[in-house]
Short mmCIF file of C-alpha atoms in Angstrom, two decimals:
data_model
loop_
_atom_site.label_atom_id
_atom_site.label_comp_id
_atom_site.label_asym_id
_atom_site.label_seq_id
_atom_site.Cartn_x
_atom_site.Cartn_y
_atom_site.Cartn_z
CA UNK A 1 -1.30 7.08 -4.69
CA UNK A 2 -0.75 4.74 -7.60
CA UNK A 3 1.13 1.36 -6.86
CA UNK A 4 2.49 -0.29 -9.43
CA UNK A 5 1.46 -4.79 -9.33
CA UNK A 6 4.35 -6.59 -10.89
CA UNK A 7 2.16 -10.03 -11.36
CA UNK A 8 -0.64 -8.35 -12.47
CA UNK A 9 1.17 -5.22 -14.81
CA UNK A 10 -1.22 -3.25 -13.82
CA UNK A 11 -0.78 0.34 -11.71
CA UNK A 12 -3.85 0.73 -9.68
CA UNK A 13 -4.42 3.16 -6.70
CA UNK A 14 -3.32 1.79 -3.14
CA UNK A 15 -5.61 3.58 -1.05
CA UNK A 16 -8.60 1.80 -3.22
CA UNK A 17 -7.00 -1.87 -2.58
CA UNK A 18 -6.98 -0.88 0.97
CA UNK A 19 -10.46 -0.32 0.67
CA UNK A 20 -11.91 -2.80 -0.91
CA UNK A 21 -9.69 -4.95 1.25
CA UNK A 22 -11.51 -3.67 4.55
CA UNK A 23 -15.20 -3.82 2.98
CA UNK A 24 -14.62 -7.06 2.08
CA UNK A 25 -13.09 -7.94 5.77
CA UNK A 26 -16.37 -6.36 7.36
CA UNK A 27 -18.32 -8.56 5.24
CA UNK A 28 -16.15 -11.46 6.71
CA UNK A 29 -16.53 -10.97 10.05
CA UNK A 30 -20.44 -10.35 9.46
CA UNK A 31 -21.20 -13.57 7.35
CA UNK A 32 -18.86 -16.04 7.92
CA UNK A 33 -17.80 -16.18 4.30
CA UNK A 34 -14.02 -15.54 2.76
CA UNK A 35 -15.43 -12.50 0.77
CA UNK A 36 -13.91 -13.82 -2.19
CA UNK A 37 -17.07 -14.24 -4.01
CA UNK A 38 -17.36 -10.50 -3.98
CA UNK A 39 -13.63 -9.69 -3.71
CA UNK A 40 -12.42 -11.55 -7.44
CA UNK A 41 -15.48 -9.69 -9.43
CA UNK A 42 -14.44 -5.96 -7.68
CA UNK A 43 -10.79 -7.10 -8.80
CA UNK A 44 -11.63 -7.88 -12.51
CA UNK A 45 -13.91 -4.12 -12.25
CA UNK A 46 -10.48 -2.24 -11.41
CA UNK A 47 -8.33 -3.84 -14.40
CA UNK A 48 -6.92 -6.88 -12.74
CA UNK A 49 -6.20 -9.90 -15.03
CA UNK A 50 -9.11 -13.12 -13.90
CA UNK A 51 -5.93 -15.41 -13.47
CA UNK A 52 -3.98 -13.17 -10.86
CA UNK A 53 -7.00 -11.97 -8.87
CA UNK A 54 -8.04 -15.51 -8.62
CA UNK A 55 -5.20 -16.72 -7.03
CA UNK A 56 -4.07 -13.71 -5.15
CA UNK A 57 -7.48 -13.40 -3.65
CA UNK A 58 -7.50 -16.87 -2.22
CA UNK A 59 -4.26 -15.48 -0.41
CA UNK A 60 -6.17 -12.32 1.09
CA UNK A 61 -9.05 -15.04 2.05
CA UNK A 62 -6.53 -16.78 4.57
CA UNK A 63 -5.78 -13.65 6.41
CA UNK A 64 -9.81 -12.43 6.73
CA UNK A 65 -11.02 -15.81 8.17
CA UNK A 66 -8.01 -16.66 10.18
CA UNK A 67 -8.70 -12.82 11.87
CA UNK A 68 -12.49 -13.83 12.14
CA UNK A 69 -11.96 -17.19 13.21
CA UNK A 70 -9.70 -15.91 16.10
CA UNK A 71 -12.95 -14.03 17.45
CA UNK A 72 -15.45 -17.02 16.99
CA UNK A 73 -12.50 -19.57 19.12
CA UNK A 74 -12.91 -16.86 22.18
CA UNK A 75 -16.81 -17.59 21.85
CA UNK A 76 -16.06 -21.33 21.42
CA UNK A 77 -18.12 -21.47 18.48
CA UNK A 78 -15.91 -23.72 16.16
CA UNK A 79 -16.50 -27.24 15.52
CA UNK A 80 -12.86 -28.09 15.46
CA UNK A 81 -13.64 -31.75 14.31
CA UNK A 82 -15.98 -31.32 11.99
CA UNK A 83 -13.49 -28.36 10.59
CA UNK A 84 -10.92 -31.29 10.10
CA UNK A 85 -13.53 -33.37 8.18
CA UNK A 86 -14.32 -30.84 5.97
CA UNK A 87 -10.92 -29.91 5.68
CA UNK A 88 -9.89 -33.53 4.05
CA UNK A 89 -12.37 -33.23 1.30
CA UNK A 90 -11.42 -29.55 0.60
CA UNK A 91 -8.00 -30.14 0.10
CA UNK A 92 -8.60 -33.02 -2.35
CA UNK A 93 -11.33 -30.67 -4.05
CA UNK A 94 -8.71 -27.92 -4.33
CA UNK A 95 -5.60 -30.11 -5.71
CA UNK A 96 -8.39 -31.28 -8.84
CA UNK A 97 -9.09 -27.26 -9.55
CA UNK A 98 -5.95 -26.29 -9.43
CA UNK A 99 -5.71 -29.21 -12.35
CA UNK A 100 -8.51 -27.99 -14.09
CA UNK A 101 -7.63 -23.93 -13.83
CA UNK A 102 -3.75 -25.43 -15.21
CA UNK A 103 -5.43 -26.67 -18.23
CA UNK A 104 -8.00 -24.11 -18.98
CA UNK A 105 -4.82 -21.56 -18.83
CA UNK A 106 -2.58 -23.67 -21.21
CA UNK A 107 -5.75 -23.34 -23.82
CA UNK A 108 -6.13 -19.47 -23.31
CA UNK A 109 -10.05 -20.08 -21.99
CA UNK A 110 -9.51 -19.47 -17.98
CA UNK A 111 -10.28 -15.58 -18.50
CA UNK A 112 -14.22 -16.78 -19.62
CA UNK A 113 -14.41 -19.50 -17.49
CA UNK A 114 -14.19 -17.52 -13.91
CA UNK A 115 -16.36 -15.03 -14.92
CA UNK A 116 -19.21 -17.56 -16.26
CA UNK A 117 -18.99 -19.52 -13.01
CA UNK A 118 -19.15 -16.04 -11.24
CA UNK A 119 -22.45 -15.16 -12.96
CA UNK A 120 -24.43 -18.29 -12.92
CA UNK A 121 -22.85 -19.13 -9.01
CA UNK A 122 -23.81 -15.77 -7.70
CA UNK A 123 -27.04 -15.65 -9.89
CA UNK A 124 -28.36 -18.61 -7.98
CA UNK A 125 -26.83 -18.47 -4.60
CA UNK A 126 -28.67 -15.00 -4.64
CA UNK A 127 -31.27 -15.59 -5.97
CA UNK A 128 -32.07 -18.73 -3.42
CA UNK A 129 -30.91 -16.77 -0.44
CA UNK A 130 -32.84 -13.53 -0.95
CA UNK A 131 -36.08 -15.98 -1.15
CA UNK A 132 -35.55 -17.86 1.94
CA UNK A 133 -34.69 -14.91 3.86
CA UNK A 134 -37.88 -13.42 2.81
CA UNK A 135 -39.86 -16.84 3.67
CA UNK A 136 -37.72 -16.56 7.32
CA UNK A 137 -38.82 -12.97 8.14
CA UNK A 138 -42.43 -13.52 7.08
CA UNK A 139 -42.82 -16.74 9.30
CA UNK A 140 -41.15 -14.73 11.96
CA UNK A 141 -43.09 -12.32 12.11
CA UNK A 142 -46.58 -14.51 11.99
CA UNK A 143 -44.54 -16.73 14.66
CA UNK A 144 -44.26 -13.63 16.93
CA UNK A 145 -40.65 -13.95 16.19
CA UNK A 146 -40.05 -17.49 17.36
CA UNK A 147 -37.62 -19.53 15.76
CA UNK A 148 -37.65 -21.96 13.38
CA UNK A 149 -36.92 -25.27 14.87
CA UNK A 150 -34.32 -27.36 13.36
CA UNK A 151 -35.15 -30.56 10.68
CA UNK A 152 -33.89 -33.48 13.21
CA UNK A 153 -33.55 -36.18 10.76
CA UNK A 154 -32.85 -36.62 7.44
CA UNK A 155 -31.09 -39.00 4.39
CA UNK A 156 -27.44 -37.51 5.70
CA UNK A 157 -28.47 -39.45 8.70
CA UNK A 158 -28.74 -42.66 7.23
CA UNK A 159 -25.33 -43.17 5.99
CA UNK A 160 -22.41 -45.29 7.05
CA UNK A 161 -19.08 -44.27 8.29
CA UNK A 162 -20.62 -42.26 11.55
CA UNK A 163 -19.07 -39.80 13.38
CA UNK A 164 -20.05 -37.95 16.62
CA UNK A 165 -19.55 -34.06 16.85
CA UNK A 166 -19.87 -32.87 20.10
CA UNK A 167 -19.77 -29.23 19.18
CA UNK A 168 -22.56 -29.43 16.96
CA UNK A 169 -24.52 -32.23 18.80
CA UNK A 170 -24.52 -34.14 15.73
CA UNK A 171 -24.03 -37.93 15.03
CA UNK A 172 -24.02 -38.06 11.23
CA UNK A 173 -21.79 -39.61 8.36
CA UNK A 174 -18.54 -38.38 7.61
CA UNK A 175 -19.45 -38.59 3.78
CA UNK A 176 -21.39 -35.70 3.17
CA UNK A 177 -18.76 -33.22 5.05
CA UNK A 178 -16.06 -34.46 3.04
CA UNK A 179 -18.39 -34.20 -0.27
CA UNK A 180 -19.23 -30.80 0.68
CA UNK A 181 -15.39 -30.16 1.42
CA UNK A 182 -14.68 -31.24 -2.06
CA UNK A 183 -16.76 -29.12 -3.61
CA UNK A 184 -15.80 -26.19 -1.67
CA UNK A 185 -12.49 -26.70 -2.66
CA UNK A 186 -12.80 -27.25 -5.70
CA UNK A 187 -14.15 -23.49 -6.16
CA UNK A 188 -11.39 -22.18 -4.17
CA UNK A 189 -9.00 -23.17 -6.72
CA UNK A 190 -10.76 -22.05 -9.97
CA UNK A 191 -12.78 -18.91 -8.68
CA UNK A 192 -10.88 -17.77 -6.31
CA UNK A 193 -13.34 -17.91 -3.44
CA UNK A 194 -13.13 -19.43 0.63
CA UNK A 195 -16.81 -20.99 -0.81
CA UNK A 196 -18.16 -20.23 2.68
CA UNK A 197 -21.45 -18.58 0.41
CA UNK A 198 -22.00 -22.37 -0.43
CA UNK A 199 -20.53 -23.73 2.92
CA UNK A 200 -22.30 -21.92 5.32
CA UNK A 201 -26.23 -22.98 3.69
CA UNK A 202 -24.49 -26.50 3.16
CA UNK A 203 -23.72 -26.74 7.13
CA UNK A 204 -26.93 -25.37 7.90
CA UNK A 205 -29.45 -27.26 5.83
CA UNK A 206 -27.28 -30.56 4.90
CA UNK A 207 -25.58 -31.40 8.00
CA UNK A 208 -27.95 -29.67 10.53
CA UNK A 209 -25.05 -27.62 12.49
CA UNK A 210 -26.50 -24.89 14.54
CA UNK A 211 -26.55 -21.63 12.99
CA UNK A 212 -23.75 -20.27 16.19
CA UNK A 213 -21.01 -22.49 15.20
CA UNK A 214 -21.59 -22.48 11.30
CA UNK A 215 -20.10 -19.60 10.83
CA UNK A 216 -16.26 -19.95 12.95
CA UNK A 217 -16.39 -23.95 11.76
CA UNK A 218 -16.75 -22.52 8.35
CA UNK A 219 -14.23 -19.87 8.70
CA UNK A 220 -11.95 -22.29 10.06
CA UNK A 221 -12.38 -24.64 7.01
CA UNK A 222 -11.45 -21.83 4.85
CA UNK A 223 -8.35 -21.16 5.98
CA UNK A 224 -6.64 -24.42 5.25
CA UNK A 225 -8.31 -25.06 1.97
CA UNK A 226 -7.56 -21.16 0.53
CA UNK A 227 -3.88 -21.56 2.13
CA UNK A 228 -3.10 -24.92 0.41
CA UNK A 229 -4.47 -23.35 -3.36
CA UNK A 230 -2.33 -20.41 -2.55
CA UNK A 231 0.97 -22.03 -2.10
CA UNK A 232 -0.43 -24.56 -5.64
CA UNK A 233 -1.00 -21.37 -7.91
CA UNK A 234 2.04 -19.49 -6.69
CA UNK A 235 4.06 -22.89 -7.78
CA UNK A 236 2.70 -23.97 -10.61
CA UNK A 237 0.66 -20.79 -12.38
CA UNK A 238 3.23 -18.01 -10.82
CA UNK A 239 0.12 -15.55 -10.56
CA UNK A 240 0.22 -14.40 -7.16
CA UNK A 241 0.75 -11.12 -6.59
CA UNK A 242 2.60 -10.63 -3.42
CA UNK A 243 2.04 -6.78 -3.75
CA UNK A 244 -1.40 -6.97 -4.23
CA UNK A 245 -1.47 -9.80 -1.54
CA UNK A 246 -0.66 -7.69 1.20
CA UNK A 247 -2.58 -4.29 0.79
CA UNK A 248 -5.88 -6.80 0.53
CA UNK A 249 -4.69 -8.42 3.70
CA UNK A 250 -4.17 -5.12 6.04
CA UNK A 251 -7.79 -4.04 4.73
CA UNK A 252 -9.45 -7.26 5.27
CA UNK A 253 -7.17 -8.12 8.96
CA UNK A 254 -8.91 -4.54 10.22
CA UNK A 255 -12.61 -5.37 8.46
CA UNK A 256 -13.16 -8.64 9.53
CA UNK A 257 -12.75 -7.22 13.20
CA UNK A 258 -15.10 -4.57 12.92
CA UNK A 259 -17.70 -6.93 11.17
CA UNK A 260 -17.33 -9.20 13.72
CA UNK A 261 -18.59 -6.50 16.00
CA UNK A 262 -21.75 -5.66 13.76
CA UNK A 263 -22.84 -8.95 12.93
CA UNK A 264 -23.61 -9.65 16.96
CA UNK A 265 -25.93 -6.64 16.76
CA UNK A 266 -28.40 -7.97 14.00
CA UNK A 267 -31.36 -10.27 12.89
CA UNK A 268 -30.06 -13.47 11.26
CA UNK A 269 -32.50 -12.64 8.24
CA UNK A 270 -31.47 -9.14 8.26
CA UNK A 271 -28.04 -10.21 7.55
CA UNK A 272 -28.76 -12.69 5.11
CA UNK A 273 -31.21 -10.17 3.43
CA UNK A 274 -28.06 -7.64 2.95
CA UNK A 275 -25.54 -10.51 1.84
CA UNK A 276 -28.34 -11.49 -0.96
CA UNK A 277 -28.84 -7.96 -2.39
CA UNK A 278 -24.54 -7.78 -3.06
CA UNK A 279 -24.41 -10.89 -4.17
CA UNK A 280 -27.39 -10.27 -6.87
CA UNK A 281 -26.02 -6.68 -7.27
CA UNK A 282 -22.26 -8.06 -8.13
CA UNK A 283 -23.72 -10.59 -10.54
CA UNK A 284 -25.82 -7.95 -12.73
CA UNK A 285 -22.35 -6.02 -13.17
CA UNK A 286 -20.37 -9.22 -14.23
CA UNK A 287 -23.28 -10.10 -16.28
CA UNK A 288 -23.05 -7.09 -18.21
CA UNK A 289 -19.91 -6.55 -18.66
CA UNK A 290 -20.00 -10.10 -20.11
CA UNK A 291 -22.74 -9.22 -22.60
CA UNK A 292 -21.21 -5.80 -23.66
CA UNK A 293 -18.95 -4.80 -26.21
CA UNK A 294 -15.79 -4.29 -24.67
CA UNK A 295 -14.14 -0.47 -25.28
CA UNK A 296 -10.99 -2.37 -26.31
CA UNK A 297 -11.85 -5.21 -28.35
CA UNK A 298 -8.52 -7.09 -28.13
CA UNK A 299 -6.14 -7.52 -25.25
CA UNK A 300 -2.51 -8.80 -25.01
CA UNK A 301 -2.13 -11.61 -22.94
CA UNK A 302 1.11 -14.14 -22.31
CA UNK A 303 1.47 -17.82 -23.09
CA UNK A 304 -1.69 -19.15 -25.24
CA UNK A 305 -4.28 -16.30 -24.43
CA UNK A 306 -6.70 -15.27 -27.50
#
């Protein structure tokens, strides 16, 4: 069943958005992250223009994580204040990408730009997370499967401006959440992604959260930061596609439930094992298809595109 996506101009099969929409959604629920980081690259694969999926998938990210975060409030695993911390600093991070992604548009270079942050930021989240997950099941298993017990103190420790999170049993600067904020939002805005693949090792090893309410704090995060660059693309760039919006949304609504199911039933280091081998697998593709000679050497595109 081809749809028609009047953003986009492109006609692409509905029963495929739908799908990619709920695989996406599983992988929500089961990692904690927005799913952008996979969702934008499977976009470009199926003919959507970098600009649109960029901004249309921060859109579908909203609806994921506010499903999954639903779950994670009836465990109580959200760090509501921390959330808020992180919160300020992704907002501010996402107003400045928006800025950037404006200008990079107006010179006809965004198109290059997303997909070169895609392959180095996959390339080396990957890379580092299939590593430690590999260090993590090896000491498990010479541990007897004991876990590994949490860094107590550390330079985030000794800065000013302190803050108690009850949640999380932390006492730490506000600083560093807000820096990490920033940086997560500034990502939203120019790839297209919740950033919970940066957030969720940043919580863990930075701040020190515990790995049970990384994932809903994180989730909760997301939803503010992807909602604000949604409503700043779709009023200043005008490439969000409603159409496309909402098939990506009923996938990912359904997905996220059913991979918050899953991700209960498995190993920590099983589940960061997986995430690594998609994320690597996903950056070979873009890669190549960056290295390649395209079938159609040129491409018509509107308002300063070359």
């Amino acid at each position: 069943m081809q749809i028609y996506l009047p953003i986009a101009e492109v006609s692409v099969n509905a029963f495929l958005l739908l799908g990619l929409g709920g695989i996406v959604g599983i992988l929500s629920g089961m990692f904690g992250v927005g799913g952008g980081f996979l969702m934008t690259p499977l976009l470009f694969f199926i003919g959507i223009p970098p600009a649109v999926a960029v901004a249309t998938e921060a859109n579908q990210i909203v609806a994921s994580s506010f499903s999954g975060v639903l779950a994670h409030f009836r465990r109580r695993t959200v760090d509501i204040k921390m959330g808020v911390v992180l919160q300020i600093g992704g907002l501010i991070g996402a107003a400045l990408g928006v800025l950037v992604f404006n200008y990079l548009k107006a010179i006809g270079q965004v198109d290059l730009l997303v997909k070169l942050c895609y392959v180095v930021f996959l390339g080396v989240v990957g890379g580092l997370m299939f590593i430690e997950s590999l260090n993590a099941i090896r000491k498990s298993k010479k541990a007897g499967g004991a876990p590994a017990a949490r860094r107590q103190r550390s330079w985030v420790h000794a800065l000013p401006f302190k803050m108690r999170f009850r949640t999380s049993g932390l006492y730490i600067s506000v600083i560093p959440p807000i820096l990490v904020g920033i940086c997560v939002g500034i990502l939203a805005a120019i790839m297209g992604v919740g950033g919970g693949f940066i957030m969720v090792p940043a919580m863990i090893y930075i701040l020190g959260m515990p790995t049970k309410v990384v994932i809903g704090t994180s989730l909760f995060q997301i939803i503010m930061v992807t909602g604000f660059t949604t409503m700043l693309h779709a009023t200043t760039n005008y490439t969000v596609d409603i159409v496309l919006a909402v098939l990506l949304l009923v996938g990912g609504v359904i997905g996220a439930q059913i991979g918050t199911r899953i991700g209960v039933y498995m190993k920590a280091e099983q589940l960061r094992i997986l995430l690594a081998l998609m994320v690597l697998l996903v950056c070979g593709k873009l890669a190549l298809d960056l290295l390649l000679t395209p079938s159609e050497i040129f491409s018509l595109g509107a308002g300063g595109g070359h």
